[in-house]
Amino acid sequence: MNVIESINKAKGETLFSFEILPPLKGSSIKKLYAGIDPLMEFKPSFINVTYHREEYVYKKQSNGLLKRSATRKRPENDQEQLGFVPQ
Amino acid sequence: MEAVPHLTCGGFSKEETEDALIDLNFLGINNVLALRGDPIKSESNFSPDSDGHAYAKELVGQIVAMNNGDYISDDLVNAESTDFCIGVAGYPEKHYESMSPKTDLKYLKEKVDAGAEYIVTQMFFDNQKYFDFVEKCREIGIEVPIIPGLKPLTKERHISFIPKTFNIDFPEALASELEKCKDDSSISALGTEWCIQQSKELKAAGVPSLHYYTMGTSKLVKEIVSAVY
């Protein structure tokens, strides 16, 4: 059931939903699950998963100039975004 | 469980957006929240991908087109239609880049007219701002459900960060209580209680959903939800 179908089916009852962030690079998916677990008993109608684009970091080179490079702190692609939402 | 991935304009060409939507469709995902997205962190202004969308309404348009079987790759014949339910963001206290509340509402109307089926709001701490926002939306013909977004304050850092970053005011009653808080734990207790009161009032007003920005505070959100539902 998509969001609008859930709202329509609720017939005026207020649903419960929440938003999560994908894990930081180097962090574990288990932590994210552990964060979701306590909320599952309230039967969320939907869970939003945020998207985080690249950031620029500046590193000093041996010649003293700064070098800019792009990095992603919460790497994900669209497939992975959804893989971790519990069924 | 229904997942609602956020899809942004920033960082995606139209073709990459199309590919992402195809992936989501193959995964059986039929919700997306269409956003312009933030500027790159170290940059003050948003700049779209050279072949990407500049505004969320254009992204909504692309998704709606795919829902009608119309892909940007124009050599496709009889392409499968997708079935995405599209949400967009609304700003009860105006998007920080909008010139005025009225222009901000006009942009929101354009997103809905483009095909968004519901709105999720930015967080707010004064329910009256939400109620006024909904009223103004209805006045200009925005008929779709408007889901309030809520976040419990939990850290000293939030107190300066949230007003500055999101153009959100704390109501005086909350601000004066916050002034008395000495540390994160007192802020978190106050923030949780405030969020419970907000939630109860919004639920009593019959809002479509209470949508929480958990941000690693799911234990507190559990406390709030337990008190409300």
PDB file of C-alpha atoms in Angstrom:
ATOM      1  CA  MET A   1       0.000   0.000   0.000  1.00  0.00           C
ATOM      2  CA  ASN A   2       1.516   3.330  -0.968  1.00  0.00           C
ATOM      3  CA  VAL A   3       1.368   6.428   1.245  1.00  0.00           C
ATOM      4  CA  ILE A   4      -1.801   7.881  -0.202  1.00  0.00           C
ATOM      5  CA  GLU A   5      -3.584   4.514  -0.087  1.00  0.00           C
ATOM      6  CA  SER A   6      -2.636   4.160   3.592  1.00  0.00           C
ATOM      7  CA  ILE A   7      -3.990   7.617   4.333  1.00  0.00           C
ATOM      8  CA  ASN A   8      -7.219   6.926   2.493  1.00  0.00           C
ATOM      9  CA  LYS A   9      -7.675   3.554   4.159  1.00  0.00           C
ATOM     10  CA  ALA A  10      -7.201   5.105   7.618  1.00  0.00           C
ATOM     11  CA  LYS A  11     -10.361   7.170   7.089  1.00  0.00           C
ATOM     12  CA  GLY A  12      -9.260  10.082   9.257  1.00  0.00           C
ATOM     13  CA  GLU A  13      -7.306   8.094  11.843  1.00  0.00           C
ATOM     14  CA  THR A  14      -3.811   9.543  12.324  1.00  0.00           C
ATOM     15  CA  LEU A  15      -1.092   7.202  11.041  1.00  0.00           C
ATOM     16  CA  PHE A  16       2.433   6.875  12.395  1.00  0.00           C
ATOM     17  CA  SER A  17       5.514   7.201  10.192  1.00  0.00           C
ATOM     18  CA  PHE A  18       9.122   8.183  10.521  1.00  0.00           C
ATOM     19  CA  GLU A  19      12.341   8.980   8.715  1.00  0.00           C
ATOM     20  CA  ILE A  20      15.733   7.334   8.960  1.00  0.00           C
ATOM     21  CA  LEU A  21      19.175   8.151   7.621  1.00  0.00           C
ATOM     22  CA  PRO A  22      21.369   5.610   5.888  1.00  0.00           C
ATOM     23  CA  PRO A  23      24.410   4.653   8.005  1.00  0.00           C
ATOM     24  CA  LEU A  24      27.579   6.728   7.924  1.00  0.00           C
ATOM     25  CA  LYS A  25      30.421   5.198   5.947  1.00  0.00           C
ATOM     26  CA  GLY A  26      32.109   2.640   8.188  1.00  0.00           C
ATOM     27  CA  SER A  27      29.094   2.278  10.464  1.00  0.00           C
ATOM     28  CA  SER A  28      26.970  -0.827  10.545  1.00  0.00           C
ATOM     29  CA  ILE A  29      23.516  -1.610   9.304  1.00  0.00           C
ATOM     30  CA  LYS A  30      22.836  -3.363  12.611  1.00  0.00           C
ATOM     31  CA  LYS A  31      22.847  -0.033  14.404  1.00  0.00           C
ATOM     32  CA  LEU A  32      20.221   1.216  12.028  1.00  0.00           C
ATOM     33  CA  TYR A  33      18.056  -1.864  12.590  1.00  0.00           C
ATOM     34  CA  ALA A  34      18.487  -1.417  16.327  1.00  0.00           C
ATOM     35  CA  GLY A  35      17.144   2.109  15.913  1.00  0.00           C
ATOM     36  CA  ILE A  36      14.126   0.966  13.945  1.00  0.00           C
ATOM     37  CA  ASP A  37      13.248  -2.018  16.161  1.00  0.00           C
ATOM     38  CA  PRO A  38      11.739  -0.120  19.108  1.00  0.00           C
ATOM     39  CA  LEU A  39       9.362   1.660  16.732  1.00  0.00           C
ATOM     40  CA  MET A  40       8.083  -1.367  14.832  1.00  0.00           C
ATOM     41  CA  GLU A  41       5.501  -2.292  17.478  1.00  0.00           C
ATOM     42  CA  PHE A  42       3.623   0.895  16.578  1.00  0.00           C
ATOM     43  CA  LYS A  43       3.192  -0.394  13.031  1.00  0.00           C
ATOM     44  CA  PRO A  44       4.552   2.514  11.018  1.00  0.00           C
ATOM     45  CA  SER A  45       2.649   2.998   7.788  1.00  0.00           C
ATOM     46  CA  PHE A  46       5.795   4.023   5.974  1.00  0.00           C
ATOM     47  CA  ILE A  47       9.452   4.792   6.606  1.00  0.00           C
ATOM     48  CA  ASN A  48      11.281   7.508   4.729  1.00  0.00           C
ATOM     49  CA  VAL A  49      14.912   6.998   3.843  1.00  0.00           C
ATOM     50  CA  THR A  50      16.954  10.136   3.264  1.00  0.00           C
ATOM     51  CA  TYR A  51      19.472  10.692   0.508  1.00  0.00           C
ATOM     52  CA  HIS A  52      22.822  12.396   1.025  1.00  0.00           C
ATOM     53  CA  ARG A  53      24.825  13.691  -1.864  1.00  0.00           C
ATOM     54  CA  GLU A  54      28.567  14.109  -2.053  1.00  0.00           C
ATOM     55  CA  GLU A  55      30.510  16.659  -0.012  1.00  0.00           C
ATOM     56  CA  TYR A  56      33.775  18.349  -0.819  1.00  0.00           C
ATOM     57  CA  VAL A  57      36.813  17.904   1.375  1.00  0.00           C
ATOM     58  CA  TYR A  58      39.960  19.957   1.051  1.00  0.00           C
ATOM     59  CA  LYS A  59      43.350  18.366   1.716  1.00  0.00           C
ATOM     60  CA  LYS A  60      46.637  20.202   1.849  1.00  0.00           C
ATOM     61  CA  GLN A  61      49.208  18.964  -0.641  1.00  0.00           C
ATOM     62  CA  SER A  62      52.982  18.964  -0.194  1.00  0.00           C
ATOM     63  CA  ASN A  63      53.236  22.158  -2.267  1.00  0.00           C
ATOM     64  CA  GLY A  64      50.937  23.905   0.194  1.00  0.00           C
ATOM     65  CA  LEU A  65      47.957  24.140  -2.136  1.00  0.00           C
ATOM     66  CA  LEU A  66      44.620  22.646  -1.261  1.00  0.00           C
ATOM     67  CA  LYS A  67      43.190  19.816  -3.281  1.00  0.00           C
ATOM     68  CA  ARG A  68      39.443  19.440  -3.449  1.00  0.00           C
ATOM     69  CA  SER A  69      37.868  16.020  -3.671  1.00  0.00           C
ATOM     70  CA  ALA A  70      34.328  14.764  -3.450  1.00  0.00           C
ATOM     71  CA  THR A  71      33.376  12.200  -0.836  1.00  0.00           C
ATOM     72  CA  ARG A  72      30.151  10.673   0.401  1.00  0.00           C
ATOM     73  CA  LYS A  73      29.654  10.247   4.118  1.00  0.00           C
ATOM     74  CA  ARG A  74      26.507   8.203   3.788  1.00  0.00           C
ATOM     75  CA  PRO A  75      27.117   6.223   0.631  1.00  0.00           C
ATOM     76  CA  GLU A  76      24.130   4.452  -0.831  1.00  0.00           C
ATOM     77  CA  ASN A  77      22.531   3.892  -4.110  1.00  0.00           C
ATOM     78  CA  ASP A  78      18.880   3.493  -4.652  1.00  0.00           C
ATOM     79  CA  GLN A  79      18.902  -0.272  -4.439  1.00  0.00           C
ATOM     80  CA  GLU A  80      20.751  -0.293  -1.146  1.00  0.00           C
ATOM     81  CA  GLN A  81      18.582   2.448   0.254  1.00  0.00           C
ATOM     82  CA  LEU A  82      15.735   0.061   0.358  1.00  0.00           C
ATOM     83  CA  GLY A  83      17.437  -3.183   1.109  1.00  0.00           C
ATOM     84  CA  PHE A  84      17.600  -2.416   4.782  1.00  0.00           C
ATOM     85  CA  VAL A  85      14.038  -1.490   5.519  1.00  0.00           C
ATOM     86  CA  PRO A  86      12.641  -4.431   7.461  1.00  0.00           C
ATOM     87  CA  GLN A  87       9.731  -6.268   5.945  1.00  0.00           C
TER      88      GLN A  87
ATOM     89  CA  MET B   1       6.855  -2.235   5.226  1.00  0.00           C
ATOM     90  CA  GLU B   2       6.440   0.673   2.835  1.00  0.00           C
ATOM     91  CA  ALA B   3       9.697   2.458   2.137  1.00  0.00           C
ATOM     92  CA  VAL B   4       9.731   6.011   0.847  1.00  0.00           C
ATOM     93  CA  PRO B   5      13.117   6.815  -0.649  1.00  0.00           C
ATOM     94  CA  HIS B   6      14.019  10.447  -1.018  1.00  0.00           C
ATOM     95  CA  LEU B   7      14.892  11.386  -4.555  1.00  0.00           C
ATOM     96  CA  THR B   8      16.698  14.673  -5.126  1.00  0.00           C
ATOM     97  CA  CYS B   9      17.393  16.847  -8.137  1.00  0.00           C
ATOM     98  CA  GLY B  10      20.885  17.678  -6.926  1.00  0.00           C
ATOM     99  CA  GLY B  11      23.611  15.328  -8.114  1.00  0.00           C
ATOM    100  CA  PHE B  12      21.506  13.544 -10.723  1.00  0.00           C
ATOM    101  CA  SER B  13      21.160  14.007 -14.447  1.00  0.00           C
ATOM    102  CA  LYS B  14      17.704  13.315 -15.833  1.00  0.00           C
ATOM    103  CA  GLU B  15      18.917  10.005 -17.181  1.00  0.00           C
ATOM    104  CA  GLU B  16      20.359   8.998 -13.794  1.00  0.00           C
ATOM    105  CA  THR B  17      17.036   9.944 -12.261  1.00  0.00           C
ATOM    106  CA  GLU B  18      15.273   7.740 -14.771  1.00  0.00           C
ATOM    107  CA  ASP B  19      17.636   4.847 -14.019  1.00  0.00           C
ATOM    108  CA  ALA B  20      17.104   5.277 -10.281  1.00  0.00           C
ATOM    109  CA  LEU B  21      13.345   5.199 -10.785  1.00  0.00           C
ATOM    110  CA  ILE B  22      13.639   2.060 -12.918  1.00  0.00           C
ATOM    111  CA  ASP B  23      15.684   0.394 -10.148  1.00  0.00           C
ATOM    112  CA  LEU B  24      13.101   1.362  -7.543  1.00  0.00           C
ATOM    113  CA  ASN B  25      10.294   0.102  -9.723  1.00  0.00           C
ATOM    114  CA  PHE B  26      12.053  -3.255 -10.199  1.00  0.00           C
ATOM    115  CA  LEU B  27      12.433  -3.497  -6.426  1.00  0.00           C
ATOM    116  CA  GLY B  28       8.709  -3.074  -6.004  1.00  0.00           C
ATOM    117  CA  ILE B  29       9.029   0.368  -4.449  1.00  0.00           C
ATOM    118  CA  ASN B  30       6.166   2.609  -5.415  1.00  0.00           C
ATOM    119  CA  ASN B  31       6.696   5.640  -3.196  1.00  0.00           C
ATOM    120  CA  VAL B  32       9.130   8.518  -3.614  1.00  0.00           C
ATOM    121  CA  LEU B  33       9.565  11.861  -1.927  1.00  0.00           C
ATOM    122  CA  ALA B  34      10.659  14.301  -4.634  1.00  0.00           C
ATOM    123  CA  LEU B  35      12.989  17.013  -3.365  1.00  0.00           C
ATOM    124  CA  ARG B  36      15.294  19.565  -4.847  1.00  0.00           C
ATOM    125  CA  GLY B  37      17.835  18.617  -2.190  1.00  0.00           C
ATOM    126  CA  ASP B  38      20.412  20.621  -0.306  1.00  0.00           C
ATOM    127  CA  PRO B  39      23.344  22.424  -1.888  1.00  0.00           C
ATOM    128  CA  ILE B  40      26.674  20.652  -1.524  1.00  0.00           C
ATOM    129  CA  LYS B  41      27.686  21.227   2.087  1.00  0.00           C
ATOM    130  CA  SER B  42      30.540  23.654   1.523  1.00  0.00           C
ATOM    131  CA  GLU B  43      28.592  25.635  -1.076  1.00  0.00           C
ATOM    132  CA  SER B  44      26.043  28.274  -0.195  1.00  0.00           C
ATOM    133  CA  ASN B  45      23.932  27.983  -3.332  1.00  0.00           C
ATOM    134  CA  PHE B  46      22.279  25.004  -4.919  1.00  0.00           C
ATOM    135  CA  SER B  47      23.450  24.235  -8.419  1.00  0.00           C
ATOM    136  CA  PRO B  48      21.734  21.541 -10.438  1.00  0.00           C
ATOM    137  CA  ASP B  49      23.530  18.885 -12.415  1.00  0.00           C
ATOM    138  CA  SER B  50      24.269  20.211 -15.919  1.00  0.00           C
ATOM    139  CA  ASP B  51      21.603  17.876 -17.268  1.00  0.00           C
ATOM    140  CA  GLY B  52      19.539  17.647 -14.108  1.00  0.00           C
ATOM    141  CA  HIS B  53      16.488  19.311 -12.640  1.00  0.00           C
ATOM    142  CA  ALA B  54      16.713  22.630 -10.819  1.00  0.00           C
ATOM    143  CA  TYR B  55      13.351  22.388  -9.049  1.00  0.00           C
ATOM    144  CA  ALA B  56      11.420  19.616  -7.362  1.00  0.00           C
ATOM    145  CA  LYS B  57       8.404  20.339  -9.573  1.00  0.00           C
ATOM    146  CA  GLU B  58      10.467  19.309 -12.624  1.00  0.00           C
ATOM    147  CA  LEU B  59      11.446  16.084 -10.893  1.00  0.00           C
ATOM    148  CA  VAL B  60       7.780  15.473 -10.078  1.00  0.00           C
ATOM    149  CA  GLY B  61       7.040  16.023 -13.761  1.00  0.00           C
ATOM    150  CA  GLN B  62       9.564  13.389 -14.806  1.00  0.00           C
ATOM    151  CA  ILE B  63       8.128  10.833 -12.372  1.00  0.00           C
ATOM    152  CA  VAL B  64       4.581  11.555 -13.519  1.00  0.00           C
ATOM    153  CA  ALA B  65       5.721  11.119 -17.121  1.00  0.00           C
ATOM    154  CA  MET B  66       7.137   7.682 -16.253  1.00  0.00           C
ATOM    155  CA  ASN B  67       3.875   6.821 -14.536  1.00  0.00           C
ATOM    156  CA  ASN B  68       2.365   7.475 -17.967  1.00  0.00           C
ATOM    157  CA  GLY B  69       4.947   5.277 -19.697  1.00  0.00           C
ATOM    158  CA  ASP B  70       6.797   8.313 -21.019  1.00  0.00           C
ATOM    159  CA  TYR B  71      10.551   7.930 -20.518  1.00  0.00           C
ATOM    160  CA  ILE B  72      13.191  10.493 -21.459  1.00  0.00           C
ATOM    161  CA  SER B  73      14.843   7.936 -23.711  1.00  0.00           C
ATOM    162  CA  ASP B  74      12.675   8.689 -26.717  1.00  0.00           C
ATOM    163  CA  ASP B  75      13.554   5.558 -28.674  1.00  0.00           C
ATOM    164  CA  LEU B  76      11.417   3.453 -26.349  1.00  0.00           C
ATOM    165  CA  VAL B  77       8.155   2.143 -27.668  1.00  0.00           C
ATOM    166  CA  ASN B  78       5.411   0.797 -25.401  1.00  0.00           C
ATOM    167  CA  ALA B  79       7.539   1.306 -22.283  1.00  0.00           C
ATOM    168  CA  GLU B  80       6.143   0.022 -18.992  1.00  0.00           C
ATOM    169  CA  SER B  81       4.368   2.602 -16.888  1.00  0.00           C
ATOM    170  CA  THR B  82       5.614   2.992 -13.329  1.00  0.00           C
ATOM    171  CA  ASP B  83       3.212   3.512 -10.446  1.00  0.00           C
ATOM    172  CA  PHE B  84       4.906   5.908  -8.065  1.00  0.00           C
ATOM    173  CA  CYS B  85       2.989   7.732  -5.366  1.00  0.00           C
ATOM    174  CA  ILE B  86       4.801  11.069  -5.180  1.00  0.00           C
ATOM    175  CA  GLY B  87       5.237  13.178  -2.074  1.00  0.00           C
ATOM    176  CA  VAL B  88       6.827  16.618  -1.839  1.00  0.00           C
ATOM    177  CA  ALA B  89       8.086  18.826   0.971  1.00  0.00           C
ATOM    178  CA  GLY B  90       6.229  21.822   2.407  1.00  0.00           C
ATOM    179  CA  TYR B  91       7.552  24.563   4.636  1.00  0.00           C
ATOM    180  CA  PRO B  92       5.157  25.996   7.245  1.00  0.00           C
ATOM    181  CA  GLU B  93       7.747  28.655   8.054  1.00  0.00           C
ATOM    182  CA  LYS B  94       8.862  29.094   4.421  1.00  0.00           C
ATOM    183  CA  HIS B  95      11.842  27.500   2.700  1.00  0.00           C
ATOM    184  CA  TYR B  96      14.909  29.454   3.748  1.00  0.00           C
ATOM    185  CA  GLU B  97      15.619  30.489   0.161  1.00  0.00           C
ATOM    186  CA  SER B  98      12.108  31.617  -0.743  1.00  0.00           C
ATOM    187  CA  MET B  99      11.494  35.330  -1.067  1.00  0.00           C
ATOM    188  CA  SER B 100       8.264  35.339   0.907  1.00  0.00           C
ATOM    189  CA  PRO B 101       5.740  32.935   2.411  1.00  0.00           C
ATOM    190  CA  LYS B 102       3.423  33.664  -0.499  1.00  0.00           C
ATOM    191  CA  THR B 103       5.967  32.785  -3.198  1.00  0.00           C
ATOM    192  CA  ASP B 104       6.880  29.692  -1.228  1.00  0.00           C
ATOM    193  CA  LEU B 105       3.247  28.582  -1.259  1.00  0.00           C
ATOM    194  CA  LYS B 106       3.063  29.272  -4.979  1.00  0.00           C
ATOM    195  CA  TYR B 107       6.015  26.922  -5.545  1.00  0.00           C
ATOM    196  CA  LEU B 108       4.328  24.294  -3.395  1.00  0.00           C
ATOM    197  CA  LYS B 109       1.165  24.622  -5.466  1.00  0.00           C
ATOM    198  CA  GLU B 110       3.241  24.117  -8.607  1.00  0.00           C
ATOM    199  CA  LYS B 111       4.662  20.889  -7.173  1.00  0.00           C
ATOM    200  CA  VAL B 112       1.181  19.627  -6.368  1.00  0.00           C
ATOM    201  CA  ASP B 113      -0.177  20.702  -9.754  1.00  0.00           C
ATOM    202  CA  ALA B 114       2.718  18.813 -11.352  1.00  0.00           C
ATOM    203  CA  GLY B 115       1.396  15.630  -9.743  1.00  0.00           C
ATOM    204  CA  ALA B 116       2.423  15.368  -6.088  1.00  0.00           C
ATOM    205  CA  GLU B 117      -0.201  13.475  -4.113  1.00  0.00           C
ATOM    206  CA  TYR B 118       0.715  14.559  -0.609  1.00  0.00           C
ATOM    207  CA  ILE B 119       2.967  16.949   1.310  1.00  0.00           C
ATOM    208  CA  VAL B 120       5.272  16.251   4.252  1.00  0.00           C
ATOM    209  CA  THR B 121       6.253  19.337   6.196  1.00  0.00           C
ATOM    210  CA  GLN B 122       9.536  20.548   7.506  1.00  0.00           C
ATOM    211  CA  MET B 123       9.713  20.227  11.288  1.00  0.00           C
ATOM    212  CA  PHE B 124       8.068  22.936  13.363  1.00  0.00           C
ATOM    213  CA  PHE B 125       7.699  23.535  17.086  1.00  0.00           C
ATOM    214  CA  ASP B 126       4.629  25.728  17.047  1.00  0.00           C
ATOM    215  CA  ASN B 127       1.515  23.855  15.946  1.00  0.00           C
ATOM    216  CA  GLN B 128      -0.205  27.093  15.073  1.00  0.00           C
ATOM    217  CA  LYS B 129       2.302  27.537  12.257  1.00  0.00           C
ATOM    218  CA  TYR B 130       1.205  24.185  10.840  1.00  0.00           C
ATOM    219  CA  PHE B 131      -2.502  24.934  11.191  1.00  0.00           C
ATOM    220  CA  ASP B 132      -2.070  28.334   9.499  1.00  0.00           C
ATOM    221  CA  PHE B 133      -0.016  26.730   6.755  1.00  0.00           C
ATOM    222  CA  VAL B 134      -2.684  24.132   6.046  1.00  0.00           C
ATOM    223  CA  GLU B 135      -5.321  26.855   5.934  1.00  0.00           C
ATOM    224  CA  LYS B 136      -3.300  28.937   3.462  1.00  0.00           C
ATOM    225  CA  CYS B 137      -2.664  25.866   1.312  1.00  0.00           C
ATOM    226  CA  ARG B 138      -6.394  25.141   1.163  1.00  0.00           C
ATOM    227  CA  GLU B 139      -7.111  28.784   0.286  1.00  0.00           C
ATOM    228  CA  ILE B 140      -4.953  28.596  -2.837  1.00  0.00           C
ATOM    229  CA  GLY B 141      -6.389  25.254  -3.892  1.00  0.00           C
ATOM    230  CA  ILE B 142      -3.865  22.760  -2.527  1.00  0.00           C
ATOM    231  CA  GLU B 143      -6.168  19.892  -1.632  1.00  0.00           C
ATOM    232  CA  VAL B 144      -3.747  17.031  -0.911  1.00  0.00           C
ATOM    233  CA  PRO B 145      -3.029  15.613   2.583  1.00  0.00           C
ATOM    234  CA  ILE B 146      -0.422  17.601   4.528  1.00  0.00           C
ATOM    235  CA  ILE B 147       1.576  15.397   6.908  1.00  0.00           C
ATOM    236  CA  PRO B 148       3.261  17.238   9.789  1.00  0.00           C
ATOM    237  CA  GLY B 149       6.952  16.490  10.369  1.00  0.00           C
ATOM    238  CA  LEU B 150       8.131  16.488  13.981  1.00  0.00           C
ATOM    239  CA  LYS B 151      11.435  16.219  15.753  1.00  0.00           C
ATOM    240  CA  PRO B 152      12.201  16.164  19.456  1.00  0.00           C
ATOM    241  CA  LEU B 153      14.950  18.562  20.488  1.00  0.00           C
ATOM    242  CA  THR B 154      17.634  16.530  22.206  1.00  0.00           C
ATOM    243  CA  LYS B 155      20.860  18.503  22.122  1.00  0.00           C
ATOM    244  CA  GLU B 156      22.205  21.899  23.016  1.00  0.00           C
ATOM    245  CA  ARG B 157      23.474  22.117  19.460  1.00  0.00           C
ATOM    246  CA  HIS B 158      19.918  21.961  18.073  1.00  0.00           C
ATOM    247  CA  ILE B 159      19.015  25.238  19.718  1.00  0.00           C
ATOM    248  CA  SER B 160      21.169  27.344  17.450  1.00  0.00           C
ATOM    249  CA  PHE B 161      21.421  24.956  14.533  1.00  0.00           C
ATOM    250  CA  ILE B 162      17.729  24.458  13.798  1.00  0.00           C
ATOM    251  CA  PRO B 163      16.637  28.126  13.602  1.00  0.00           C
ATOM    252  CA  LYS B 164      19.705  29.014  11.557  1.00  0.00           C
ATOM    253  CA  THR B 165      19.637  26.096   9.156  1.00  0.00           C
ATOM    254  CA  PHE B 166      15.934  25.636   8.543  1.00  0.00           C
ATOM    255  CA  ASN B 167      14.513  29.102   9.129  1.00  0.00           C
ATOM    256  CA  ILE B 168      12.414  27.800  12.031  1.00  0.00           C
ATOM    257  CA  ASP B 169      11.438  29.814  15.107  1.00  0.00           C
ATOM    258  CA  PHE B 170      10.936  28.290  18.508  1.00  0.00           C
ATOM    259  CA  PRO B 171       7.752  29.606  20.115  1.00  0.00           C
ATOM    260  CA  GLU B 172       8.418  31.905  23.077  1.00  0.00           C
ATOM    261  CA  ALA B 173       7.094  29.399  25.597  1.00  0.00           C
ATOM    262  CA  LEU B 174       9.578  26.800  24.376  1.00  0.00           C
ATOM    263  CA  ALA B 175      12.448  29.275  24.059  1.00  0.00           C
ATOM    264  CA  SER B 176      12.051  30.484  27.625  1.00  0.00           C
ATOM    265  CA  GLU B 177      12.058  26.893  28.902  1.00  0.00           C
ATOM    266  CA  LEU B 178      15.109  26.112  26.786  1.00  0.00           C
ATOM    267  CA  GLU B 179      16.945  29.032  28.356  1.00  0.00           C
ATOM    268  CA  LYS B 180      16.679  27.281  31.705  1.00  0.00           C
ATOM    269  CA  CYS B 181      18.200  24.046  30.406  1.00  0.00           C
ATOM    270  CA  LYS B 182      21.778  23.443  31.426  1.00  0.00           C
ATOM    271  CA  ASP B 183      22.719  20.335  29.476  1.00  0.00           C
ATOM    272  CA  ASP B 184      21.692  17.878  26.785  1.00  0.00           C
ATOM    273  CA  SER B 185      19.716  15.705  29.180  1.00  0.00           C
ATOM    274  CA  SER B 186      17.490  18.552  30.362  1.00  0.00           C
ATOM    275  CA  ILE B 187      16.999  19.683  26.759  1.00  0.00           C
ATOM    276  CA  SER B 188      16.139  16.161  25.747  1.00  0.00           C
ATOM    277  CA  ALA B 189      13.551  15.838  28.551  1.00  0.00           C
ATOM    278  CA  LEU B 190      11.978  19.161  27.602  1.00  0.00           C
ATOM    279  CA  GLY B 191      12.158  18.386  23.877  1.00  0.00           C
ATOM    280  CA  THR B 192      10.443  15.042  24.362  1.00  0.00           C
ATOM    281  CA  GLU B 193       7.670  16.498  26.479  1.00  0.00           C
ATOM    282  CA  TRP B 194       7.166  19.342  23.987  1.00  0.00           C
ATOM    283  CA  CYS B 195       6.966  16.863  21.128  1.00  0.00           C
ATOM    284  CA  ILE B 196       4.392  14.762  23.024  1.00  0.00           C
ATOM    285  CA  GLN B 197       2.185  17.822  23.500  1.00  0.00           C
ATOM    286  CA  GLN B 198       2.559  18.821  19.857  1.00  0.00           C
ATOM    287  CA  SER B 199       1.759  15.281  18.745  1.00  0.00           C
ATOM    288  CA  LYS B 200      -1.343  15.012  20.929  1.00  0.00           C
ATOM    289  CA  GLU B 201      -2.747  18.277  19.648  1.00  0.00           C
ATOM    290  CA  LEU B 202      -2.039  17.408  16.021  1.00  0.00           C
ATOM    291  CA  LYS B 203      -3.562  13.961  16.406  1.00  0.00           C
ATOM    292  CA  ALA B 204      -6.653  15.470  18.014  1.00  0.00           C
ATOM    293  CA  ALA B 205      -6.893  17.774  14.985  1.00  0.00           C
ATOM    294  CA  GLY B 206      -6.993  14.686  12.762  1.00  0.00           C
ATOM    295  CA  VAL B 207      -3.748  15.093  10.800  1.00  0.00           C
ATOM    296  CA  PRO B 208      -3.088  12.292   8.266  1.00  0.00           C
ATOM    297  CA  SER B 209       0.061  10.981   9.976  1.00  0.00           C
ATOM    298  CA  LEU B 210       2.544  12.028  12.609  1.00  0.00           C
ATOM    299  CA  HIS B 211       5.877  11.820  10.830  1.00  0.00           C
ATOM    300  CA  TYR B 212       8.978  11.808  13.045  1.00  0.00           C
ATOM    301  CA  TYR B 213      12.474  12.789  12.049  1.00  0.00           C
ATOM    302  CA  THR B 214      14.167  10.199  14.246  1.00  0.00           C
ATOM    303  CA  MET B 215      17.817  11.092  13.582  1.00  0.00           C
ATOM    304  CA  GLY B 216      19.140   8.491  15.985  1.00  0.00           C
ATOM    305  CA  THR B 217      16.596   9.334  18.700  1.00  0.00           C
ATOM    306  CA  SER B 218      14.321   6.362  18.238  1.00  0.00           C
ATOM    307  CA  LYS B 219      14.151   5.628  21.992  1.00  0.00           C
ATOM    308  CA  LEU B 220      12.746   9.093  22.581  1.00  0.00           C
ATOM    309  CA  VAL B 221      10.434   8.780  19.603  1.00  0.00           C
ATOM    310  CA  LYS B 222       9.203   5.528  21.138  1.00  0.00           C
ATOM    311  CA  GLU B 223       8.464   7.382  24.367  1.00  0.00           C
ATOM    312  CA  ILE B 224       6.574  10.030  22.404  1.00  0.00           C
ATOM    313  CA  VAL B 225       4.628   7.575  20.298  1.00  0.00           C
ATOM    314  CA  SER B 226       3.738   5.487  23.377  1.00  0.00           C
ATOM    315  CA  ALA B 227       2.288   8.596  24.982  1.00  0.00           C
ATOM    316  CA  VAL B 228       0.293   9.562  21.910  1.00  0.00           C
ATOM    317  CA  TYR B 229      -1.115   6.411  20.302  1.00  0.00           C
TER     318      TYR B 229
END
